[in-house]
Amino acid sequence: AIDGEFAAARERVDAHLVEQIRQVEGVDAARGSIQGFAQLVLADGEAAATDGLGATIGASWIDDERLNPFTLASGRAPGAGEVMLDKRTAEDEGWKLGDEIQVLTKAGPQQLTLVGTATYGDVDGIPGSSLVATDDATAQVLFAEPGRYDAVLVAAAGDVTSADLADRLHAELVGGAHG
């Protein structure tokens, strides 16, 4: 991990860590998460902003509502060669389910089929940004690294507290007491 003045950066973790975390007592669900660089080619053919207002977030769609800040608004979750956008971006660009969307990624330009839209809480998208979500394998190739995640999201089972679960995960993965 690197702690900077404005943010912290961490190395990506191996995908096998997700299964190891699932086995820890008190874990009800664990999913790998990816958030990386993407750039939409808008309906008018222009590329969206690369940073600041209008930037695009490339992410893996997480199929557990406890771990996903987004909610499916229409359609379905993406599979291979498919994409989900935030509802606001899809509406603003006039895109409908079934349309081909071009996304610029670290693996080069990609044509993906729009199969769903998502909302963020009570709003139709992330304020000031666009969401491009794909399945795990596609997200790893397009926005991150194959076989690796940016983070692992975890939901506790039953009455296990967040603090207790954090202690258990730390003991299992690092050893020793959580501090």
mmCIF file of C-alpha atoms in Angstrom:
data_model
loop_
_atom_site.group_PDB
_atom_site.id
_atom_site.type_symbol
_atom_site.label_atom_id
_atom_site.label_comp_id
_atom_site.label_asym_id
_atom_site.label_seq_id
_atom_site.Cartn_x
_atom_site.Cartn_y
_atom_site.Cartn_z
ATOM 1 C CA ALA A 1 0.000 0.000 0.000
ATOM 2 C CA ILE A 2 1.092 3.556 -0.716
ATOM 3 C CA ASP A 3 -0.337 6.359 1.391
ATOM 4 C CA GLY A 4 -0.329 9.673 -0.437
ATOM 5 C CA GLU A 5 -1.303 13.146 0.597
ATOM 6 C CA PHE A 6 -4.750 12.891 -1.012
ATOM 7 C CA ALA A 7 -5.384 9.142 -1.354
ATOM 8 C CA ALA A 8 -4.063 5.663 -0.688
ATOM 9 C CA ALA A 9 -3.142 3.210 -3.435
ATOM 10 C CA ARG A 10 -2.961 -0.536 -2.998
ATOM 11 C CA GLU A 11 -1.772 -3.369 -5.178
ATOM 12 C CA ARG A 12 -4.457 -5.501 -6.767
ATOM 13 C CA VAL A 13 -5.165 -8.815 -5.061
ATOM 14 C CA ASP A 14 -5.208 -12.276 -6.611
ATOM 15 C CA ALA A 15 -8.673 -13.601 -7.447
ATOM 16 C CA HIS A 16 -8.060 -16.729 -5.318
ATOM 17 C CA LEU A 17 -8.202 -14.479 -2.239
ATOM 18 C CA VAL A 18 -11.983 -14.091 -2.736
ATOM 19 C CA GLU A 19 -12.530 -17.825 -2.172
ATOM 20 C CA GLN A 20 -10.190 -17.792 0.832
ATOM 21 C CA ILE A 21 -12.208 -14.932 2.357
ATOM 22 C CA ARG A 22 -15.494 -16.779 1.708
ATOM 23 C CA GLN A 23 -14.233 -19.612 3.929
ATOM 24 C CA VAL A 24 -13.669 -17.385 6.970
ATOM 25 C CA GLU A 25 -16.232 -17.974 9.713
ATOM 26 C CA GLY A 26 -18.771 -15.139 9.777
ATOM 27 C CA VAL A 27 -18.528 -14.283 6.053
ATOM 28 C CA ASP A 28 -21.871 -14.585 4.292
ATOM 29 C CA ALA A 29 -20.725 -13.278 0.892
ATOM 30 C CA ALA A 30 -17.514 -12.086 -0.748
ATOM 31 C CA ARG A 31 -17.020 -10.718 -4.273
ATOM 32 C CA GLY A 32 -14.062 -9.250 -6.069
ATOM 33 C CA SER A 33 -14.455 -5.655 -7.249
ATOM 34 C CA ILE A 34 -12.816 -3.761 -10.099
ATOM 35 C CA GLN A 35 -12.867 -0.025 -10.706
ATOM 36 C CA GLY A 36 -10.636 1.351 -13.416
ATOM 37 C CA PHE A 37 -10.224 3.633 -16.392
ATOM 38 C CA ALA A 38 -12.680 3.578 -19.274
ATOM 39 C CA GLN A 39 -13.830 6.131 -21.816
ATOM 40 C CA LEU A 40 -17.187 6.056 -23.576
ATOM 41 C CA VAL A 41 -17.568 6.998 -27.211
ATOM 42 C CA LEU A 42 -20.739 9.078 -27.020
ATOM 43 C CA ALA A 43 -23.657 8.870 -29.431
ATOM 44 C CA ASP A 44 -22.281 11.856 -31.409
ATOM 45 C CA GLY A 45 -18.976 9.987 -31.948
ATOM 46 C CA GLU A 46 -16.992 12.126 -29.500
ATOM 47 C CA ALA A 47 -15.043 10.517 -26.658
ATOM 48 C CA ALA A 48 -16.229 11.342 -23.132
ATOM 49 C CA ALA A 49 -13.972 13.216 -20.709
ATOM 50 C CA THR A 50 -11.071 11.246 -19.274
ATOM 51 C CA ASP A 51 -11.168 12.874 -15.848
ATOM 52 C CA GLY A 52 -13.147 15.318 -13.754
ATOM 53 C CA LEU A 53 -16.754 16.052 -14.661
ATOM 54 C CA GLY A 54 -18.027 13.528 -17.169
ATOM 55 C CA ALA A 55 -15.349 10.891 -16.489
ATOM 56 C CA THR A 56 -16.207 7.223 -16.968
ATOM 57 C CA ILE A 57 -15.666 4.499 -14.362
ATOM 58 C CA GLY A 58 -15.057 0.993 -15.675
ATOM 59 C CA ALA A 59 -16.222 -1.575 -13.136
ATOM 60 C CA SER A 60 -17.195 -5.176 -12.583
ATOM 61 C CA TRP A 61 -20.925 -5.722 -12.006
ATOM 62 C CA ILE A 62 -21.426 -7.300 -8.579
ATOM 63 C CA ASP A 63 -24.367 -9.673 -8.388
ATOM 64 C CA ASP A 64 -25.071 -9.207 -4.662
ATOM 65 C CA GLU A 65 -27.167 -6.156 -3.748
ATOM 66 C CA ARG A 66 -25.573 -6.001 -0.269
ATOM 67 C CA LEU A 67 -22.180 -5.392 -1.887
ATOM 68 C CA ASN A 68 -23.172 -3.284 -4.892
ATOM 69 C CA PRO A 69 -23.952 0.440 -4.489
ATOM 70 C CA PHE A 70 -25.843 0.261 -7.806
ATOM 71 C CA THR A 71 -29.307 -1.179 -8.398
ATOM 72 C CA LEU A 72 -30.488 -2.787 -11.606
ATOM 73 C CA ALA A 73 -32.955 -0.339 -13.217
ATOM 74 C CA SER A 74 -33.676 -2.150 -16.497
ATOM 75 C CA GLY A 75 -32.533 -5.211 -18.392
ATOM 76 C CA ARG A 76 -30.132 -7.657 -16.783
ATOM 77 C CA ALA A 77 -26.578 -8.067 -15.555
ATOM 78 C CA PRO A 78 -23.901 -8.185 -18.277
ATOM 79 C CA GLY A 79 -22.205 -11.321 -19.579
ATOM 80 C CA ALA A 80 -19.274 -11.668 -21.977
ATOM 81 C CA GLY A 81 -19.304 -8.932 -24.638
ATOM 82 C CA GLU A 82 -22.046 -7.020 -22.818
ATOM 83 C CA VAL A 83 -22.239 -3.843 -20.778
ATOM 84 C CA MET A 84 -24.429 -2.089 -18.242
ATOM 85 C CA LEU A 85 -24.495 1.722 -18.046
ATOM 86 C CA ASP A 86 -25.862 4.090 -15.467
ATOM 87 C CA LYS A 87 -29.432 5.029 -16.377
ATOM 88 C CA ARG A 88 -28.667 8.736 -16.779
ATOM 89 C CA THR A 89 -25.882 8.194 -19.324
ATOM 90 C CA ALA A 90 -27.970 5.741 -21.373
ATOM 91 C CA GLU A 91 -30.919 8.169 -21.433
ATOM 92 C CA ASP A 92 -28.762 11.242 -22.168
ATOM 93 C CA GLU A 93 -27.171 9.462 -25.152
ATOM 94 C CA GLY A 94 -30.476 7.986 -26.385
ATOM 95 C CA TRP A 95 -29.148 4.426 -26.047
ATOM 96 C CA LYS A 96 -31.592 1.534 -25.683
ATOM 97 C CA LEU A 97 -31.068 -2.063 -24.574
ATOM 98 C CA GLY A 98 -29.562 -4.008 -27.450
ATOM 99 C CA ASP A 99 -27.548 -1.046 -28.825
ATOM 100 C CA GLU A 100 -23.834 -1.472 -29.520
ATOM 101 C CA ILE A 101 -21.736 0.858 -27.346
ATOM 102 C CA GLN A 102 -18.074 1.630 -28.010
ATOM 103 C CA VAL A 103 -15.820 1.849 -24.965
ATOM 104 C CA LEU A 104 -12.148 2.839 -25.020
ATOM 105 C CA THR A 105 -10.208 0.683 -22.548
ATOM 106 C CA LYS A 106 -6.658 -0.272 -21.642
ATOM 107 C CA ALA A 107 -7.141 -3.248 -24.013
ATOM 108 C CA GLY A 108 -8.164 -0.904 -26.852
ATOM 109 C CA PRO A 109 -11.587 0.006 -28.293
ATOM 110 C CA GLN A 110 -14.374 -2.476 -27.498
ATOM 111 C CA GLN A 111 -17.864 -2.895 -28.985
ATOM 112 C CA LEU A 112 -20.191 -4.044 -26.209
ATOM 113 C CA THR A 113 -23.938 -4.707 -26.281
ATOM 114 C CA LEU A 114 -26.004 -2.673 -23.809
ATOM 115 C CA VAL A 115 -28.056 -5.164 -21.749
ATOM 116 C CA GLY A 116 -28.923 -3.179 -18.626
ATOM 117 C CA THR A 117 -29.012 0.133 -16.818
ATOM 118 C CA ALA A 118 -28.384 0.885 -13.161
ATOM 119 C CA THR A 119 -29.197 3.588 -10.646
ATOM 120 C CA TYR A 120 -27.032 4.828 -7.781
ATOM 121 C CA GLY A 121 -29.161 5.150 -4.668
ATOM 122 C CA ASP A 122 -32.037 7.474 -5.498
ATOM 123 C CA VAL A 123 -30.322 9.026 -8.533
ATOM 124 C CA ASP A 124 -29.958 7.803 -12.102
ATOM 125 C CA GLY A 125 -26.152 7.749 -12.028
ATOM 126 C CA ILE A 126 -23.010 8.796 -10.212
ATOM 127 C CA PRO A 127 -23.079 12.592 -10.062
ATOM 128 C CA GLY A 128 -20.587 13.905 -12.625
ATOM 129 C CA SER A 129 -19.513 10.481 -13.920
ATOM 130 C CA SER A 130 -20.664 7.566 -16.056
ATOM 131 C CA LEU A 131 -20.642 3.884 -15.137
ATOM 132 C CA VAL A 132 -19.562 1.170 -17.580
ATOM 133 C CA ALA A 133 -20.024 -2.200 -15.856
ATOM 134 C CA THR A 134 -19.150 -5.608 -17.307
ATOM 135 C CA ASP A 135 -18.841 -9.154 -16.008
ATOM 136 C CA ASP A 136 -15.749 -10.002 -13.906
ATOM 137 C CA ALA A 137 -13.631 -11.599 -16.634
ATOM 138 C CA THR A 138 -14.269 -8.732 -19.067
ATOM 139 C CA ALA A 139 -13.624 -6.077 -16.387
ATOM 140 C CA GLN A 140 -10.314 -7.704 -15.476
ATOM 141 C CA VAL A 141 -9.126 -7.534 -19.101
ATOM 142 C CA LEU A 142 -10.535 -4.099 -19.966
ATOM 143 C CA PHE A 143 -10.047 -2.115 -16.753
ATOM 144 C CA ALA A 144 -7.539 -3.977 -14.537
ATOM 145 C CA GLU A 145 -5.534 -7.219 -14.775
ATOM 146 C CA PRO A 146 -6.710 -10.768 -15.537
ATOM 147 C CA GLY A 147 -7.014 -12.838 -12.354
ATOM 148 C CA ARG A 148 -6.828 -9.817 -10.035
ATOM 149 C CA TYR A 149 -9.222 -7.470 -8.224
ATOM 150 C CA ASP A 150 -8.904 -3.950 -6.867
ATOM 151 C CA ALA A 151 -10.777 -4.895 -3.692
ATOM 152 C CA VAL A 152 -12.773 -7.678 -2.076
ATOM 153 C CA LEU A 153 -16.194 -6.694 -0.744
ATOM 154 C CA VAL A 154 -17.570 -8.733 2.155
ATOM 155 C CA ALA A 155 -20.979 -9.133 3.839
ATOM 156 C CA ALA A 156 -21.159 -10.518 7.370
ATOM 157 C CA ALA A 157 -23.372 -13.466 8.299
ATOM 158 C CA GLY A 158 -26.143 -13.205 10.887
ATOM 159 C CA ASP A 159 -25.278 -11.125 13.909
ATOM 160 C CA VAL A 160 -21.531 -10.892 13.265
ATOM 161 C CA THR A 161 -20.439 -7.272 13.691
ATOM 162 C CA SER A 162 -18.210 -5.457 11.212
ATOM 163 C CA ALA A 163 -15.484 -5.181 13.852
ATOM 164 C CA ASP A 164 -15.628 -8.916 14.666
ATOM 165 C CA LEU A 165 -15.518 -9.823 10.989
ATOM 166 C CA ALA A 166 -12.589 -7.471 10.378
ATOM 167 C CA ASP A 167 -10.709 -9.150 13.266
ATOM 168 C CA ARG A 168 -11.445 -12.632 11.875
ATOM 169 C CA LEU A 169 -10.370 -11.656 8.361
ATOM 170 C CA HIS A 170 -7.182 -10.024 9.632
ATOM 171 C CA ALA A 171 -6.314 -13.080 11.760
ATOM 172 C CA GLU A 172 -6.969 -15.460 8.842
ATOM 173 C CA LEU A 173 -5.232 -13.456 6.140
ATOM 174 C CA VAL A 174 -2.420 -11.711 8.012
ATOM 175 C CA GLY A 175 -2.208 -13.434 11.387
ATOM 176 C CA GLY A 176 -2.292 -11.873 14.804
ATOM 177 C CA ALA A 177 -4.805 -9.481 16.333
ATOM 178 C CA HIS A 178 -6.495 -6.718 14.351
ATOM 179 C CA GLY A 179 -5.043 -3.351 15.301
#
